[in-house]
Short mmCIF file of C-alpha atoms in Angstrom, two decimals:
data_model
loop_
_atom_site.label_atom_id
_atom_site.label_comp_id
_atom_site.label_asym_id
_atom_site.label_seq_id
_atom_site.Cartn_x
_atom_site.Cartn_y
_atom_site.Cartn_z
CA MET R 6 3.99 -47.08 -70.93
CA GLY R 7 1.55 -45.46 -68.50
CA GLY R 8 -0.21 -42.96 -70.73
CA SER R 9 -1.49 -43.26 -74.22
CA GLY R 10 -0.48 -41.95 -77.60
CA VAL R 11 -3.36 -39.49 -77.58
CA CYS R 12 -2.56 -38.11 -74.13
CA ARG R 13 1.11 -37.80 -75.02
CA ALA R 14 0.27 -36.09 -78.32
CA TRP R 15 -1.74 -33.56 -76.32
CA GLY R 16 1.24 -32.95 -74.07
CA GLY R 17 0.23 -35.32 -71.28
CA GLY R 18 2.80 -37.48 -69.56
CA GLN R 19 2.47 -40.80 -67.82
CA GLY R 20 -1.25 -41.15 -67.14
CA GLN R 21 -1.75 -37.38 -66.96
CA CYS R 22 -4.82 -37.59 -69.19
CA TRP R 23 -6.44 -39.97 -66.70
CA HIS R 24 -5.51 -38.20 -63.51
CA SER R 25 -6.24 -34.61 -64.46
CA PRO R 26 -9.25 -33.49 -62.36
CA GLY R 27 -11.28 -32.30 -65.34
CA MET R 28 -10.83 -35.50 -67.34
CA ARG R 29 -11.19 -38.10 -64.58
CA TRP R 30 -14.94 -37.49 -64.14
CA VAL R 31 -15.57 -37.79 -67.86
CA VAL R 32 -13.21 -40.56 -68.88
CA ARG R 33 -13.80 -43.18 -66.20
CA PRO R 34 -17.63 -43.28 -66.52
CA ALA R 35 -17.45 -43.25 -70.31
CA LEU R 36 -15.07 -46.19 -70.42
CA SER R 37 -16.86 -48.03 -67.60
CA VAL R 38 -20.42 -47.71 -68.97
CA SER R 39 -19.62 -48.63 -72.58
CA PRO R 40 -18.94 -52.32 -71.90
CA GLY R 41 -22.29 -52.56 -70.09
CA ALA R 42 -24.07 -51.18 -73.12
CA LEU R 43 -22.21 -53.67 -75.30
CA LEU R 44 -23.30 -56.55 -73.06
CA ALA R 45 -26.92 -55.40 -73.27
CA ALA R 46 -26.66 -55.19 -77.07
CA ALA R 47 -25.06 -58.65 -77.23
CA GLY R 48 -28.30 -60.12 -75.86
CA ASP R 49 -30.20 -59.05 -78.97
CA PRO R 50 -30.45 -61.58 -81.79
CA LYS R 51 -28.08 -60.60 -84.57
CA PRO R 52 -27.43 -62.03 -88.02
CA LEU R 53 -23.84 -62.95 -87.16
CA GLY R 54 -24.94 -65.30 -84.36
CA SER R 55 -22.28 -66.23 -81.82
CA ALA R 56 -19.63 -64.33 -83.80
CA SER R 57 -21.36 -61.13 -82.71
CA LEU R 58 -20.22 -61.84 -79.13
CA LEU R 59 -16.54 -61.55 -80.08
CA PRO R 60 -16.43 -57.76 -80.53
CA PRO R 61 -18.18 -56.96 -77.21
CA SER R 62 -15.86 -59.29 -75.29
CA GLN R 63 -12.83 -57.78 -77.03
CA VAL R 64 -13.98 -54.24 -76.24
CA ILE R 65 -14.62 -55.16 -72.61
CA ILE R 66 -11.07 -56.48 -72.31
CA CYS R 67 -9.61 -53.36 -73.97
CA PHE R 68 -11.66 -50.93 -71.88
CA GLY R 69 -10.91 -53.01 -68.79
CA ILE R 70 -7.20 -52.47 -69.38
CA ALA R 71 -7.80 -48.71 -69.60
CA VAL R 72 -10.03 -48.52 -66.52
CA LEU R 73 -8.31 -51.00 -64.22
CA LEU R 74 -4.67 -50.45 -65.18
CA HIS R 75 -4.96 -46.74 -66.09
CA GLN R 76 -3.10 -47.45 -69.32
CA TYR R 77 -3.95 -46.63 -72.93
CA VAL R 78 -6.82 -44.42 -71.84
CA GLY R 79 -6.51 -42.15 -74.85
CA PHE R 80 -6.55 -45.16 -77.15
CA ALA R 81 -9.76 -46.37 -75.49
CA LEU R 82 -11.31 -42.90 -75.79
CA VAL R 83 -10.54 -42.87 -79.50
CA ALA R 84 -12.25 -46.27 -79.71
CA LEU R 85 -15.39 -44.65 -78.31
CA LEU R 86 -15.57 -42.44 -81.42
CA VAL R 87 -16.85 -45.53 -83.24
CA GLU R 88 -19.99 -45.30 -81.13
CA ILE R 89 -20.94 -41.97 -82.72
CA ASN R 90 -21.80 -43.87 -85.88
CA SER R 91 -23.79 -46.40 -83.84
CA ILE R 92 -26.42 -43.70 -83.24
CA PHE R 93 -27.17 -43.54 -86.96
CA LEU R 94 -26.95 -47.31 -87.42
CA HIS R 95 -29.56 -47.77 -84.69
CA LEU R 96 -31.75 -45.01 -86.13
CA ARG R 97 -31.53 -46.80 -89.49
CA GLN R 98 -32.78 -50.01 -87.86
CA ILE R 99 -35.65 -48.14 -86.19
CA LEU R 100 -36.65 -46.57 -89.51
CA LEU R 101 -36.50 -50.00 -91.20
CA MET R 102 -38.69 -51.56 -88.50
CA ALA R 103 -41.16 -48.67 -88.82
CA ASN R 104 -41.27 -49.31 -92.59
CA LEU R 105 -40.09 -45.77 -93.34
CA VAL R 106 -37.55 -46.79 -95.98
CA HIS R 107 -38.98 -44.57 -98.70
CA THR R 108 -38.93 -41.35 -96.67
CA THR R 109 -36.70 -38.31 -96.72
CA CYS R 110 -35.78 -39.02 -93.10
CA TYR R 111 -34.43 -42.46 -94.05
CA ARG R 112 -32.48 -41.07 -97.01
CA LEU R 113 -30.99 -38.27 -94.89
CA ASN R 114 -30.08 -40.76 -92.18
CA SER R 115 -28.46 -43.00 -94.83
CA LEU R 116 -26.23 -40.14 -95.97
CA ILE R 117 -25.28 -39.12 -92.42
CA ASN R 118 -24.77 -42.78 -91.55
CA LEU R 119 -22.36 -43.23 -94.46
CA GLY R 120 -20.43 -40.07 -93.58
CA THR R 121 -20.10 -40.94 -89.91
CA TYR R 122 -19.26 -44.53 -90.84
CA VAL R 123 -16.29 -43.46 -92.94
CA VAL R 124 -15.07 -40.84 -90.46
CA PHE R 125 -15.82 -42.42 -87.08
CA ARG R 126 -15.51 -46.12 -87.90
CA MET R 127 -13.16 -46.67 -90.80
CA ALA R 128 -10.80 -43.73 -90.21
CA THR R 129 -10.76 -44.36 -86.46
CA LEU R 130 -9.98 -48.06 -86.89
CA ALA R 131 -7.28 -47.19 -89.44
CA TRP R 132 -5.71 -44.69 -87.02
CA MET R 133 -5.87 -47.18 -84.15
CA SER R 134 -4.25 -49.91 -86.27
CA ARG R 135 -1.55 -47.50 -87.39
CA TRP R 136 -0.89 -46.28 -83.82
CA LEU R 137 -0.66 -49.86 -82.57
CA PHE R 138 1.76 -50.81 -85.35
CA LEU R 139 3.97 -47.73 -84.84
CA ASN R 140 4.08 -48.23 -81.06
CA ARG R 141 4.47 -52.03 -81.08
CA HIS R 142 7.92 -51.78 -79.43
CA ASN R 143 6.55 -49.65 -76.58
CA VAL R 144 3.48 -51.75 -75.83
CA PRO R 145 3.80 -54.85 -73.62
CA PRO R 146 3.23 -58.10 -75.53
CA ALA R 147 -0.06 -58.94 -73.78
CA ALA R 148 -1.58 -55.51 -74.45
CA TYR R 149 -0.26 -55.59 -78.01
CA ALA R 150 -1.85 -59.02 -78.55
CA VAL R 151 -5.21 -57.80 -77.23
CA GLY R 152 -5.08 -54.68 -79.41
CA THR R 153 -3.98 -56.56 -82.51
CA LEU R 154 -6.65 -59.21 -82.03
CA GLY R 155 -9.24 -56.48 -81.58
CA MET R 156 -8.21 -54.73 -84.78
CA ALA R 157 -8.07 -58.07 -86.63
CA ILE R 158 -11.67 -58.79 -85.60
CA MET R 159 -13.18 -55.32 -85.89
CA THR R 160 -11.64 -54.17 -89.19
CA PRO R 161 -12.98 -56.98 -91.43
CA MET R 162 -16.36 -56.89 -89.66
CA ASN R 163 -16.65 -53.16 -90.30
CA ILE R 164 -15.59 -53.53 -93.94
CA ILE R 165 -18.30 -56.17 -94.44
CA LEU R 166 -20.86 -53.97 -92.69
CA LEU R 167 -19.89 -51.01 -94.90
CA TYR R 168 -20.34 -53.18 -97.99
CA ARG R 169 -23.76 -54.32 -96.77
CA LEU R 170 -24.82 -50.74 -96.01
CA LEU R 171 -23.68 -49.49 -99.40
CA ARG R 172 -25.41 -52.36 -101.17
CA SER R 173 -28.71 -51.96 -99.34
CA ASP R 174 -28.94 -48.16 -99.14
CA PHE R 175 -27.10 -46.92 -102.23
CA PHE R 176 -26.55 -49.70 -104.78
CA LYS R 177 -29.80 -51.58 -105.07
CA SER R 178 -29.86 -54.70 -107.21
CA ARG R 179 -32.08 -54.91 -110.30
CA GLY R 180 -34.42 -57.26 -108.47
CA ASP R 181 -34.88 -54.75 -105.64
CA VAL R 182 -35.63 -51.96 -108.11
CA ARG R 183 -38.21 -54.13 -109.92
CA ARG R 184 -39.91 -55.03 -106.62
CA GLU R 185 -40.08 -51.35 -105.62
CA LYS R 186 -41.70 -50.40 -108.95
CA GLU R 187 -44.31 -53.15 -108.50
CA GLU R 188 -45.30 -51.78 -105.07
#
């Protein structure tokens, strides 16, 4: 299977999405640069410790398949949609570090963050899991294993992150509310 579900859905044939002159100059750099950004981010200390290195390595393998083998390019491009939400997650961290939690900017970012999280993370991962399941007979076993492992790692991690975001930004505990009133 040379192309991807997305390219075929748009009328592209075997690898046509990759080789079309207009797309080649956009797709290849986007898929090639993203793993580098993930590696840079993996160097930062994170609360998940060594488990936080699993998603970047999985993404590098998946994007590597798209870039090096010219297969599943559309699938990899859809995976990049998740990074749209990363903008607002990083802005949230910056606002937290700047101690701007009680500002309108933080509240607005929280709402946009939640909306982009649901649309660009949860819905995208759900679509990717569904596409992988529906096309399991057309995908070689090695690529299917990589994709399934990626979804098995990323989906629970994103559900936990959504829970943590909701709890910290929207559903504050009684202790948090008491501490805020004391300040």
